[in-house]
Amino acid sequence: MGLRVDPTYRQRRFGLELRRLRERAGLSSTEAAALLGMRQPQLSSVEVGKTGLASERVQRLAQAEGVSSQTCVQALIDLGQRSGKGWWSEYRKVLSSAHLDLAELEDGARSMVTYEPMFVPGILQTRDYAEAIHRGGYRPMTEEGQAAAVRFRVRRGALLTGERPPSLHAVIHEAALSVSLGEPKVMRDQLLHLIELARLPHVTIQVLPSDGPIPFGTGFVLLTPQVRELGTVVVSHIEKSLYLDDEEALSRYRDWFATLAGSALPAVDPDASPETCAAKGSLGLLQRILYPLL
């Protein structure tokens, strides 16, 4: 099998985790290659995601590093052995690799937390909202590309109502919910959709008020699979989203999200009786924004 020309994020992450194992074991790439019964250039190709590594070799490297958790080792083996195929595969020739990488990360996540200062998080968007966002987008796209991007975004949302949905905790800035997008009905239906999604036991939605102590900041999503150490932070950027996966970054963004959630209004609870609701909560703010749109 030839070397991959354009490895996916998952494939690159597998190689990166192996390199981290090797470095923690105090082995040079030449020494590790000898330990694994392969040539150094082959190991270098593995570490940049251009090819995979057999499970027994992963086990051998983990033993050299002293990894005691078989759960962690197996999770790493699974990361490298996944086919990478899923519902997103049909978009491979239409959308960028960033779209596909995010969908694959979401598919493997046990939990997700996200903060969005300017838009409703993609996984929570309605079709009409997604269409309005792409029509007025800063990045030019063909009509075919726009239609595919909208279908893709709506399909991502189906994950939350699937058989094994991840938990999702979203903090959305009030500014993201106060725009009309030129069509009041679009935002009205989107706000109602958020309230309905909040009924799901695994979905938590909070609103960060404009008069709160925290400014806008940058949007991000932290995706955590079965093994916490293999989590990924995707930081939104106009040109290209930033993927962070080192221990320090994961810890920093977990702390940052905890701060955001602590400063946001109490979570949307559509089933709470009026007398039990806090004087000021996310649901009340959503309803206040929603009222002029009805």
CSV table of C-alpha atoms in Angstrom, one decimal:
chain,number,residue,atom,x,y,z
A,1,MET,CA,0.0,0.0,0.0
A,2,GLY,CA,1.4,3.4,-1.0
A,3,LEU,CA,1.8,6.4,1.3
A,4,ARG,CA,-1.2,8.7,1.9
A,5,VAL,CA,-0.8,12.0,0.0
A,6,ASP,CA,-3.2,14.0,2.2
A,7,PRO,CA,-3.8,12.3,5.6
A,8,THR,CA,-7.0,13.2,7.5
A,9,TYR,CA,-6.8,14.8,10.9
A,10,ARG,CA,-7.5,11.4,12.6
A,11,GLN,CA,-4.6,9.8,10.7
A,12,ARG,CA,-2.2,12.6,11.6
A,13,ARG,CA,-3.3,12.5,15.2
A,14,PHE,CA,-2.6,8.8,15.4
A,15,GLY,CA,0.9,9.4,14.1
A,16,LEU,CA,1.4,12.3,16.5
A,17,GLU,CA,0.3,10.2,19.5
A,18,LEU,CA,2.8,7.5,18.5
A,19,ARG,CA,5.6,10.1,18.3
A,20,ARG,CA,4.6,11.4,21.8
A,21,LEU,CA,4.8,7.8,23.1
A,22,ARG,CA,8.2,7.4,21.6
A,23,GLU,CA,9.5,10.7,23.0
A,24,ARG,CA,8.2,9.9,26.5
A,25,ALA,CA,9.9,6.6,26.3
A,26,GLY,CA,13.2,8.5,25.6
A,27,LEU,CA,13.7,6.8,22.2
A,28,SER,CA,15.1,8.3,19.0
A,29,SER,CA,13.2,7.5,15.8
A,30,THR,CA,16.1,5.1,14.9
A,31,GLU,CA,15.9,3.3,18.2
A,32,ALA,CA,12.1,3.0,18.1
A,33,ALA,CA,12.2,1.7,14.6
A,34,ALA,CA,14.7,-1.0,15.6
A,35,LEU,CA,12.4,-1.9,18.6
A,36,LEU,CA,9.4,-2.2,16.2
A,37,GLY,CA,11.4,-4.2,13.6
A,38,MET,CA,11.1,-1.5,10.9
A,39,ARG,CA,13.2,1.1,9.1
A,40,GLN,CA,13.5,4.6,10.4
A,41,PRO,CA,11.9,6.2,7.3
A,42,GLN,CA,8.9,3.9,7.7
A,43,LEU,CA,8.4,5.0,11.3
A,44,SER,CA,8.7,8.7,10.2
A,45,SER,CA,5.9,8.1,7.7
A,46,VAL,CA,3.8,6.6,10.4
A,47,GLU,CA,4.4,9.6,12.7
A,48,VAL,CA,3.2,12.1,10.1
A,49,GLY,CA,0.1,10.1,9.3
A,50,LYS,CA,1.1,8.8,5.9
A,51,THR,CA,0.7,5.2,6.8
A,52,GLY,CA,-0.6,3.1,9.7
A,53,LEU,CA,1.0,0.8,12.3
A,54,ALA,CA,0.0,-2.8,13.2
A,55,SER,CA,-1.6,-3.2,16.6
A,56,GLU,CA,1.2,-5.4,18.0
A,57,ARG,CA,3.7,-2.7,17.2
A,58,VAL,CA,1.6,-0.1,19.0
A,59,GLN,CA,1.4,-2.4,22.0
A,60,ARG,CA,5.2,-2.8,21.9
A,61,LEU,CA,5.8,1.0,21.8
A,62,ALA,CA,3.3,1.5,24.6
A,63,GLN,CA,5.1,-1.0,26.8
A,64,ALA,CA,8.4,0.7,26.1
A,65,GLU,CA,6.8,4.0,27.4
A,66,GLY,CA,5.3,2.2,30.4
A,67,VAL,CA,1.6,2.8,29.6
A,68,SER,CA,-0.3,0.8,32.2
A,69,SER,CA,-3.9,1.5,31.0
A,70,GLN,CA,-4.9,-1.0,28.4
A,71,THR,CA,-8.0,1.2,27.7
A,72,CYS,CA,-5.7,4.0,26.5
A,73,VAL,CA,-3.6,1.6,24.4
A,74,GLN,CA,-6.7,0.1,22.8
A,75,ALA,CA,-8.2,3.5,22.1
A,76,LEU,CA,-5.0,4.5,20.3
A,77,ILE,CA,-5.1,1.2,18.3
A,78,ASP,CA,-8.7,1.9,17.4
A,79,LEU,CA,-7.8,5.4,16.3
A,80,GLY,CA,-5.3,4.1,13.8
A,81,GLN,CA,-7.5,1.2,12.6
A,82,ARG,CA,-10.7,3.1,11.9
A,83,SER,CA,-11.7,3.1,8.2
A,84,GLY,CA,-12.5,6.8,8.3
A,85,LYS,CA,-15.7,6.1,6.3
A,86,GLY,CA,-19.1,7.4,7.4
A,87,TRP,CA,-22.0,9.5,6.2
A,88,TRP,CA,-19.5,12.3,5.5
A,89,SER,CA,-17.7,10.2,2.9
A,90,GLU,CA,-20.1,11.2,0.2
A,91,TYR,CA,-19.0,14.8,0.5
A,92,ARG,CA,-15.3,14.0,0.1
A,93,LYS,CA,-15.1,15.5,-3.4
A,94,VAL,CA,-17.4,18.4,-2.7
A,95,LEU,CA,-16.3,19.9,0.6
A,96,SER,CA,-13.0,20.6,2.2
A,97,SER,CA,-11.1,18.2,4.5
A,98,ALA,CA,-11.9,20.5,7.4
A,99,HIS,CA,-15.6,19.6,7.1
A,100,LEU,CA,-14.9,15.9,7.0
A,101,ASP,CA,-12.4,16.0,9.9
A,102,LEU,CA,-15.0,17.7,12.1
A,103,ALA,CA,-17.7,15.3,11.3
A,104,GLU,CA,-15.5,12.3,12.0
A,105,LEU,CA,-14.4,13.9,15.3
A,106,GLU,CA,-18.1,14.4,16.3
A,107,ASP,CA,-18.9,10.8,15.3
A,108,GLY,CA,-16.3,9.5,17.7
A,109,ALA,CA,-17.1,11.9,20.6
A,110,ARG,CA,-18.6,10.9,23.9
A,111,SER,CA,-19.0,14.5,24.9
A,112,MET,CA,-18.8,17.9,23.3
A,113,VAL,CA,-18.7,21.4,24.7
A,114,THR,CA,-18.8,24.5,22.5
A,115,TYR,CA,-18.8,28.3,22.8
A,116,GLU,CA,-20.0,30.5,19.9
A,117,PRO,CA,-20.0,34.3,20.1
A,118,MET,CA,-21.4,35.1,16.7
A,119,PHE,CA,-23.4,32.2,15.3
A,120,VAL,CA,-25.6,29.4,16.5
A,121,PRO,CA,-23.2,26.3,16.7
A,122,GLY,CA,-23.3,24.4,13.5
A,123,ILE,CA,-24.6,21.1,15.0
A,124,LEU,CA,-27.6,23.1,16.4
A,125,GLN,CA,-28.6,25.0,13.2
A,126,THR,CA,-31.8,24.6,11.2
A,127,ARG,CA,-31.7,24.2,7.4
A,128,ASP,CA,-33.0,27.8,6.8
A,129,TYR,CA,-30.5,29.3,9.2
A,130,ALA,CA,-27.6,27.4,7.6
A,131,GLU,CA,-28.8,28.5,4.2
A,132,ALA,CA,-28.9,32.2,5.3
A,133,ILE,CA,-25.4,31.9,6.8
A,134,HIS,CA,-23.9,30.4,3.7
A,135,ARG,CA,-25.7,33.0,1.4
A,136,GLY,CA,-24.1,35.8,3.3
A,137,GLY,CA,-20.8,34.0,4.0
A,138,TYR,CA,-17.4,35.7,3.7
A,139,ARG,CA,-16.1,32.7,1.7
A,140,PRO,CA,-17.3,32.5,-1.9
A,141,MET,CA,-18.8,29.2,-2.9
A,142,THR,CA,-20.6,27.9,-6.0
A,143,GLU,CA,-24.3,27.2,-5.7
A,144,GLU,CA,-23.5,23.5,-5.7
A,145,GLY,CA,-21.0,24.0,-2.9
A,146,GLN,CA,-23.4,26.0,-0.8
A,147,ALA,CA,-26.2,23.4,-1.2
A,148,ALA,CA,-23.8,20.6,-0.2
A,149,ALA,CA,-22.5,22.6,2.8
A,150,VAL,CA,-26.0,23.2,4.0
A,151,ARG,CA,-27.0,19.5,3.6
A,152,PHE,CA,-23.8,18.6,5.4
A,153,ARG,CA,-24.5,20.9,8.3
A,154,VAL,CA,-28.0,19.6,8.8
A,155,ARG,CA,-26.8,16.0,8.7
A,156,ARG,CA,-24.3,16.8,11.5
A,157,GLY,CA,-27.3,17.8,13.6
A,158,ALA,CA,-28.8,14.4,13.2
A,159,LEU,CA,-26.1,13.0,15.5
A,160,LEU,CA,-28.0,14.5,18.5
A,161,THR,CA,-31.1,12.4,17.8
A,162,GLY,CA,-29.3,9.2,16.8
A,163,GLU,CA,-28.9,6.0,18.7
A,164,ARG,CA,-25.8,6.8,20.7
A,165,PRO,CA,-25.7,10.6,20.8
A,166,PRO,CA,-22.8,12.4,22.6
A,167,SER,CA,-23.6,14.8,25.4
A,168,LEU,CA,-23.5,18.4,24.2
A,169,HIS,CA,-23.1,21.5,26.3
A,170,ALA,CA,-23.3,24.7,24.3
A,171,VAL,CA,-22.8,28.3,25.6
A,172,ILE,CA,-24.0,30.8,23.0
A,173,HIS,CA,-23.4,34.6,23.3
A,174,GLU,CA,-26.6,36.7,23.2
A,175,ALA,CA,-25.2,38.6,20.2
A,176,ALA,CA,-25.4,35.4,18.1
A,177,LEU,CA,-29.1,35.1,18.9
A,178,SER,CA,-30.1,38.8,18.3
A,179,VAL,CA,-29.4,39.0,14.5
A,180,SER,CA,-32.3,38.8,12.1
A,181,LEU,CA,-30.3,37.6,9.0
A,182,GLY,CA,-32.8,39.7,7.0
A,183,GLU,CA,-35.6,37.2,7.6
A,184,PRO,CA,-37.3,37.2,11.0
A,185,LYS,CA,-38.8,33.8,10.4
A,186,VAL,CA,-35.4,32.2,10.0
A,187,MET,CA,-34.3,33.4,13.4
A,188,ARG,CA,-37.6,32.6,15.0
A,189,ASP,CA,-37.6,29.0,13.8
A,190,GLN,CA,-33.9,28.7,14.9
A,191,LEU,CA,-34.7,29.9,18.4
A,192,LEU,CA,-37.6,27.5,18.7
A,193,HIS,CA,-35.3,24.7,17.5
A,194,LEU,CA,-32.8,25.5,20.3
A,195,ILE,CA,-35.6,25.3,22.9
A,196,GLU,CA,-36.8,22.0,21.5
A,197,LEU,CA,-33.3,20.5,21.4
A,198,ALA,CA,-32.8,21.6,25.0
A,199,ARG,CA,-35.5,19.0,25.9
A,200,LEU,CA,-33.1,16.2,25.0
A,201,PRO,CA,-31.5,14.9,28.2
A,202,HIS,CA,-28.0,15.0,26.7
A,203,VAL,CA,-28.2,18.6,25.5
A,204,THR,CA,-27.5,21.6,27.6
A,205,ILE,CA,-27.8,25.1,26.2
A,206,GLN,CA,-26.8,28.3,28.0
A,207,VAL,CA,-26.8,31.9,26.9
A,208,LEU,CA,-24.0,34.3,27.8
A,209,PRO,CA,-25.7,37.7,28.2
A,210,SER,CA,-24.3,40.8,26.5
A,211,ASP,CA,-24.1,42.6,29.9
A,212,GLY,CA,-22.1,39.8,31.4
A,213,PRO,CA,-18.5,39.9,32.6
A,214,ILE,CA,-17.0,38.1,29.6
A,215,PRO,CA,-16.4,39.7,26.2
A,216,PHE,CA,-17.1,37.9,22.9
A,217,GLY,CA,-13.9,35.8,22.5
A,218,THR,CA,-13.4,33.2,19.8
A,219,GLY,CA,-15.6,30.3,19.1
A,220,PHE,CA,-14.4,26.7,19.8
A,221,VAL,CA,-15.6,23.2,20.3
A,222,LEU,CA,-13.9,20.6,22.5
A,223,LEU,CA,-14.6,17.0,21.5
A,224,THR,CA,-13.8,14.3,24.0
A,225,PRO,CA,-13.8,10.6,22.9
A,226,GLN,CA,-13.9,7.6,25.3
A,227,VAL,CA,-10.3,8.4,26.4
A,228,ARG,CA,-10.1,11.9,27.6
A,229,GLU,CA,-6.5,12.4,26.6
A,230,LEU,CA,-7.4,11.9,23.0
A,231,GLY,CA,-9.7,14.9,23.0
A,232,THR,CA,-9.4,17.7,20.4
A,233,VAL,CA,-10.2,21.5,20.5
A,234,VAL,CA,-11.2,23.0,17.2
A,235,VAL,CA,-10.9,26.8,17.3
A,236,SER,CA,-12.8,28.7,14.7
A,237,HIS,CA,-10.9,31.0,12.3
A,238,ILE,CA,-11.9,32.7,9.1
A,239,GLU,CA,-9.1,31.3,7.1
A,240,LYS,CA,-8.6,27.9,8.6
A,241,SER,CA,-9.7,26.3,11.9
A,242,LEU,CA,-7.0,25.5,14.4
A,243,TYR,CA,-6.8,21.9,15.8
A,244,LEU,CA,-5.3,21.7,19.3
A,245,ASP,CA,-4.6,18.4,21.0
A,246,ASP,CA,-1.8,18.7,23.5
A,247,GLU,CA,-2.5,18.2,27.2
A,248,GLU,CA,-1.9,21.9,28.0
A,249,ALA,CA,-4.3,23.2,25.4
A,250,LEU,CA,-7.0,20.7,26.4
A,251,SER,CA,-6.8,21.7,30.0
A,252,ARG,CA,-6.8,25.4,29.1
A,253,TYR,CA,-9.9,25.2,27.0
A,254,ARG,CA,-11.7,23.0,29.6
A,255,ASP,CA,-11.0,25.7,32.2
A,256,TRP,CA,-12.1,28.4,29.8
A,257,PHE,CA,-15.4,26.7,29.0
A,258,ALA,CA,-16.0,26.2,32.7
A,259,THR,CA,-15.6,29.9,33.2
A,260,LEU,CA,-18.0,30.7,30.3
A,261,ALA,CA,-20.6,28.2,31.6
A,262,GLY,CA,-20.2,29.7,35.1
A,263,SER,CA,-20.8,33.2,33.8
A,264,ALA,CA,-23.7,32.3,31.5
A,265,LEU,CA,-27.4,32.3,32.5
A,266,PRO,CA,-28.9,29.1,33.9
A,267,ALA,CA,-29.5,26.4,31.2
A,268,VAL,CA,-32.6,26.4,29.0
A,269,ASP,CA,-35.2,24.1,30.6
A,270,PRO,CA,-38.4,24.2,28.5
A,271,ASP,CA,-40.2,21.8,31.0
A,272,ALA,CA,-39.7,23.9,34.1
A,273,SER,CA,-42.8,25.5,35.6
A,274,PRO,CA,-42.7,29.3,35.6
A,275,GLU,CA,-42.7,29.5,39.4
A,276,THR,CA,-39.5,27.3,39.6
A,277,CYS,CA,-37.6,29.3,37.0
A,278,ALA,CA,-34.9,31.7,38.1
A,279,ALA,CA,-35.7,35.3,37.7
A,280,LYS,CA,-33.2,35.5,34.9
A,281,GLY,CA,-32.3,32.5,32.8
A,282,SER,CA,-31.3,31.4,29.3
A,283,LEU,CA,-34.9,30.4,28.5
A,284,GLY,CA,-36.3,33.8,29.5
A,285,LEU,CA,-33.7,35.6,27.4
A,286,LEU,CA,-34.5,33.4,24.4
A,287,GLN,CA,-38.2,34.1,24.9
A,288,ARG,CA,-37.5,37.8,25.1
A,289,ILE,CA,-35.5,37.7,21.8
A,290,LEU,CA,-38.2,35.5,20.3
A,291,TYR,CA,-41.2,37.6,21.2
A,292,PRO,CA,-40.8,40.4,18.5
A,293,LEU,CA,-40.3,37.7,15.9
A,294,LEU,CA,-43.6,35.9,16.5
